[in-house]
Amino acid sequence: MTEKTAITPDTHTAPPARFSHGVRKGNLLQVAGQVGFLPAVAGQPPTPAGPTLRAQTLQTLENVRSVLEAGGATWDDAMMIRVYLTDTAHFAEMNEIYNAYFEEQGLKEAPAARTTVYVGLPAGLLVEIDALAVLG
């Protein structure tokens, strides 16, 4: 059996509960739900990238990317991306931000994706994104 390896990039704080930011087993890498926190600063609590959907979505995508990279993957290895929004009114804006981000990344093929509304994020957070990647 292939060992399971927890992934926590240097830019991330230790998770607040018993989970990992990402887990790799063999050629599979699951990125846990990431939110729009700025890179970690020792001794300081996590800080949202800003109050806007744009700022939080871009930072969230970068946080997912950092877990992918720490696990040996890139966006091109992503097979599935799940986006959780806290407000149905944010769908159109998030899609614009998402499309522009991946165009800038030069993504060869778009992964499967789904977006849903989820109201259980901590106060002030507007978006959460997770990803599943297959390496090799």
PDB file of C-alpha atoms in Angstrom:
ATOM      1  CA  MET A   1       0.000   0.000   0.000  1.00  0.00           C
ATOM      2  CA  THR A   2       1.099   3.534  -0.682  1.00  0.00           C
ATOM      3  CA  GLU A   3       1.589   5.737   2.356  1.00  0.00           C
ATOM      4  CA  LYS A   4      -0.695   8.691   2.920  1.00  0.00           C
ATOM      5  CA  THR A   5       1.194  11.989   3.282  1.00  0.00           C
ATOM      6  CA  ALA A   6      -0.237  15.155   4.839  1.00  0.00           C
ATOM      7  CA  ILE A   7       0.534  18.383   2.986  1.00  0.00           C
ATOM      8  CA  THR A   8       0.809  21.778   4.700  1.00  0.00           C
ATOM      9  CA  PRO A   9       2.610  24.512   2.724  1.00  0.00           C
ATOM     10  CA  ASP A  10       4.775  27.028   4.583  1.00  0.00           C
ATOM     11  CA  THR A  11       2.246  29.725   3.677  1.00  0.00           C
ATOM     12  CA  HIS A  12      -0.502  28.014   5.685  1.00  0.00           C
ATOM     13  CA  THR A  13      -1.201  27.914   9.399  1.00  0.00           C
ATOM     14  CA  ALA A  14      -1.640  24.591  11.135  1.00  0.00           C
ATOM     15  CA  PRO A  15      -5.271  23.496  10.743  1.00  0.00           C
ATOM     16  CA  PRO A  16      -7.503  24.354  13.717  1.00  0.00           C
ATOM     17  CA  ALA A  17      -8.733  20.753  13.982  1.00  0.00           C
ATOM     18  CA  ARG A  18      -7.395  17.306  13.139  1.00  0.00           C
ATOM     19  CA  PHE A  19      -7.239  17.564   9.345  1.00  0.00           C
ATOM     20  CA  SER A  20      -4.650  18.349   6.692  1.00  0.00           C
ATOM     21  CA  HIS A  21      -4.620  21.101   4.069  1.00  0.00           C
ATOM     22  CA  GLY A  22      -3.943  18.351   1.579  1.00  0.00           C
ATOM     23  CA  VAL A  23      -3.336  14.614   1.500  1.00  0.00           C
ATOM     24  CA  ARG A  24      -1.401  12.696  -1.123  1.00  0.00           C
ATOM     25  CA  LYS A  25      -1.604   8.952  -1.574  1.00  0.00           C
ATOM     26  CA  GLY A  26       0.072   7.484  -4.618  1.00  0.00           C
ATOM     27  CA  ASN A  27      -0.792   9.687  -7.562  1.00  0.00           C
ATOM     28  CA  LEU A  28      -3.888  11.210  -5.912  1.00  0.00           C
ATOM     29  CA  LEU A  29      -3.822  14.559  -4.127  1.00  0.00           C
ATOM     30  CA  GLN A  30      -6.890  15.891  -2.351  1.00  0.00           C
ATOM     31  CA  VAL A  31      -6.733  19.563  -1.396  1.00  0.00           C
ATOM     32  CA  ALA A  32      -8.971  20.334   1.572  1.00  0.00           C
ATOM     33  CA  GLY A  33     -11.305  23.293   1.414  1.00  0.00           C
ATOM     34  CA  GLN A  34      -9.249  26.471   1.346  1.00  0.00           C
ATOM     35  CA  VAL A  35     -10.451  29.975   2.125  1.00  0.00           C
ATOM     36  CA  GLY A  36      -9.105  33.447   1.373  1.00  0.00           C
ATOM     37  CA  PHE A  37      -6.635  33.826   4.226  1.00  0.00           C
ATOM     38  CA  LEU A  38      -3.423  35.683   3.483  1.00  0.00           C
ATOM     39  CA  PRO A  39      -0.153  33.750   3.938  1.00  0.00           C
ATOM     40  CA  ALA A  40       0.450  32.849   7.568  1.00  0.00           C
ATOM     41  CA  VAL A  41       2.420  35.148   9.855  1.00  0.00           C
ATOM     42  CA  ALA A  42       3.826  33.450  12.953  1.00  0.00           C
ATOM     43  CA  GLY A  43       2.026  34.475  16.121  1.00  0.00           C
ATOM     44  CA  GLN A  44      -0.871  36.141  14.304  1.00  0.00           C
ATOM     45  CA  PRO A  45      -4.347  34.747  13.643  1.00  0.00           C
ATOM     46  CA  PRO A  46      -5.368  34.057  10.034  1.00  0.00           C
ATOM     47  CA  THR A  47      -6.365  37.222   8.180  1.00  0.00           C
ATOM     48  CA  PRO A  48      -8.829  37.316   5.243  1.00  0.00           C
ATOM     49  CA  ALA A  49      -7.445  38.798   2.013  1.00  0.00           C
ATOM     50  CA  GLY A  50     -10.176  41.418   2.106  1.00  0.00           C
ATOM     51  CA  PRO A  51     -13.885  41.879   2.382  1.00  0.00           C
ATOM     52  CA  THR A  52     -14.616  41.466  -1.350  1.00  0.00           C
ATOM     53  CA  LEU A  53     -15.437  38.285  -3.218  1.00  0.00           C
ATOM     54  CA  ARG A  54     -12.694  39.115  -5.730  1.00  0.00           C
ATOM     55  CA  ALA A  55      -9.927  39.450  -3.123  1.00  0.00           C
ATOM     56  CA  GLN A  56     -11.020  36.320  -1.288  1.00  0.00           C
ATOM     57  CA  THR A  57     -11.493  34.208  -4.437  1.00  0.00           C
ATOM     58  CA  LEU A  58      -8.076  35.103  -5.854  1.00  0.00           C
ATOM     59  CA  GLN A  59      -6.371  34.387  -2.512  1.00  0.00           C
ATOM     60  CA  THR A  60      -8.334  31.145  -2.134  1.00  0.00           C
ATOM     61  CA  LEU A  61      -7.221  29.979  -5.576  1.00  0.00           C
ATOM     62  CA  GLU A  62      -3.622  30.823  -4.676  1.00  0.00           C
ATOM     63  CA  ASN A  63      -3.994  28.871  -1.424  1.00  0.00           C
ATOM     64  CA  VAL A  64      -5.278  25.835  -3.348  1.00  0.00           C
ATOM     65  CA  ARG A  65      -2.390  26.230  -5.802  1.00  0.00           C
ATOM     66  CA  SER A  66       0.161  26.295  -2.990  1.00  0.00           C
ATOM     67  CA  VAL A  67      -1.192  23.003  -1.600  1.00  0.00           C
ATOM     68  CA  LEU A  68      -1.150  21.476  -5.086  1.00  0.00           C
ATOM     69  CA  GLU A  69       2.467  22.545  -5.576  1.00  0.00           C
ATOM     70  CA  ALA A  70       3.529  21.347  -2.122  1.00  0.00           C
ATOM     71  CA  GLY A  71       2.037  17.963  -3.059  1.00  0.00           C
ATOM     72  CA  GLY A  72       3.889  17.844  -6.391  1.00  0.00           C
ATOM     73  CA  ALA A  73       0.966  18.885  -8.600  1.00  0.00           C
ATOM     74  CA  THR A  74      -0.085  21.816 -10.770  1.00  0.00           C
ATOM     75  CA  TRP A  75      -3.443  23.149 -11.900  1.00  0.00           C
ATOM     76  CA  ASP A  76      -3.093  20.951 -14.988  1.00  0.00           C
ATOM     77  CA  ASP A  77      -3.255  17.916 -12.682  1.00  0.00           C
ATOM     78  CA  ALA A  78      -6.546  19.092 -11.150  1.00  0.00           C
ATOM     79  CA  MET A  79      -9.430  16.849 -12.158  1.00  0.00           C
ATOM     80  CA  MET A  80     -12.166  18.390 -10.012  1.00  0.00           C
ATOM     81  CA  ILE A  81     -12.638  21.760  -8.355  1.00  0.00           C
ATOM     82  CA  ARG A  82     -15.486  22.451  -5.952  1.00  0.00           C
ATOM     83  CA  VAL A  83     -16.430  26.023  -5.091  1.00  0.00           C
ATOM     84  CA  TYR A  84     -18.627  26.884  -2.127  1.00  0.00           C
ATOM     85  CA  LEU A  85     -20.169  30.348  -2.023  1.00  0.00           C
ATOM     86  CA  THR A  86     -22.113  31.930   0.818  1.00  0.00           C
ATOM     87  CA  ASP A  87     -24.436  33.928  -1.432  1.00  0.00           C
ATOM     88  CA  THR A  88     -26.228  32.976  -4.666  1.00  0.00           C
ATOM     89  CA  ALA A  89     -25.741  36.557  -5.873  1.00  0.00           C
ATOM     90  CA  HIS A  90     -21.989  35.838  -6.153  1.00  0.00           C
ATOM     91  CA  PHE A  91     -22.217  33.151  -8.881  1.00  0.00           C
ATOM     92  CA  ALA A  92     -21.699  35.450 -11.887  1.00  0.00           C
ATOM     93  CA  GLU A  93     -18.848  37.424 -10.312  1.00  0.00           C
ATOM     94  CA  MET A  94     -17.096  34.281  -9.115  1.00  0.00           C
ATOM     95  CA  ASN A  95     -17.345  32.753 -12.607  1.00  0.00           C
ATOM     96  CA  GLU A  96     -15.726  35.865 -14.121  1.00  0.00           C
ATOM     97  CA  ILE A  97     -12.895  35.799 -11.562  1.00  0.00           C
ATOM     98  CA  TYR A  98     -12.450  32.004 -11.968  1.00  0.00           C
ATOM     99  CA  ASN A  99     -12.342  32.179 -15.788  1.00  0.00           C
ATOM    100  CA  ALA A 100      -9.842  35.058 -15.816  1.00  0.00           C
ATOM    101  CA  TYR A 101      -7.632  33.365 -13.205  1.00  0.00           C
ATOM    102  CA  PHE A 102      -7.372  30.122 -15.161  1.00  0.00           C
ATOM    103  CA  GLU A 103      -6.800  31.966 -18.421  1.00  0.00           C
ATOM    104  CA  GLU A 104      -3.837  33.724 -16.748  1.00  0.00           C
ATOM    105  CA  GLN A 105      -2.564  30.347 -15.487  1.00  0.00           C
ATOM    106  CA  GLY A 106      -2.478  29.010 -19.049  1.00  0.00           C
ATOM    107  CA  LEU A 107      -4.485  25.952 -18.029  1.00  0.00           C
ATOM    108  CA  LYS A 108      -4.408  23.380 -20.878  1.00  0.00           C
ATOM    109  CA  GLU A 109      -7.747  21.742 -20.097  1.00  0.00           C
ATOM    110  CA  ALA A 110     -10.336  22.924 -17.622  1.00  0.00           C
ATOM    111  CA  PRO A 111     -11.060  20.507 -14.770  1.00  0.00           C
ATOM    112  CA  ALA A 112     -14.555  19.399 -13.918  1.00  0.00           C
ATOM    113  CA  ALA A 113     -16.092  21.870 -11.508  1.00  0.00           C
ATOM    114  CA  ARG A 114     -19.143  22.458  -9.392  1.00  0.00           C
ATOM    115  CA  THR A 115     -20.314  25.451  -7.430  1.00  0.00           C
ATOM    116  CA  THR A 116     -22.789  25.373  -4.603  1.00  0.00           C
ATOM    117  CA  VAL A 117     -24.040  27.721  -1.925  1.00  0.00           C
ATOM    118  CA  TYR A 118     -22.928  26.875   1.576  1.00  0.00           C
ATOM    119  CA  VAL A 119     -23.757  29.136   4.493  1.00  0.00           C
ATOM    120  CA  GLY A 120     -21.545  27.534   7.141  1.00  0.00           C
ATOM    121  CA  LEU A 121     -18.307  29.459   6.593  1.00  0.00           C
ATOM    122  CA  PRO A 122     -16.904  31.553   9.443  1.00  0.00           C
ATOM    123  CA  ALA A 123     -18.125  35.159   9.586  1.00  0.00           C
ATOM    124  CA  GLY A 124     -16.659  37.368   6.869  1.00  0.00           C
ATOM    125  CA  LEU A 125     -15.556  34.516   4.586  1.00  0.00           C
ATOM    126  CA  LEU A 126     -17.350  34.395   1.234  1.00  0.00           C
ATOM    127  CA  VAL A 127     -15.806  31.456  -0.630  1.00  0.00           C
ATOM    128  CA  GLU A 128     -14.166  28.076  -0.061  1.00  0.00           C
ATOM    129  CA  ILE A 129     -12.525  25.947  -2.770  1.00  0.00           C
ATOM    130  CA  ASP A 130     -11.166  22.403  -2.763  1.00  0.00           C
ATOM    131  CA  ALA A 131      -9.561  20.323  -5.511  1.00  0.00           C
ATOM    132  CA  LEU A 132      -8.725  16.763  -6.464  1.00  0.00           C
ATOM    133  CA  ALA A 133      -5.604  16.185  -8.554  1.00  0.00           C
ATOM    134  CA  VAL A 134      -4.192  13.101 -10.249  1.00  0.00           C
ATOM    135  CA  LEU A 135      -0.445  13.211 -10.837  1.00  0.00           C
ATOM    136  CA  GLY A 136       1.367  11.495 -13.672  1.00  0.00           C
TER     137      GLY A 136
END
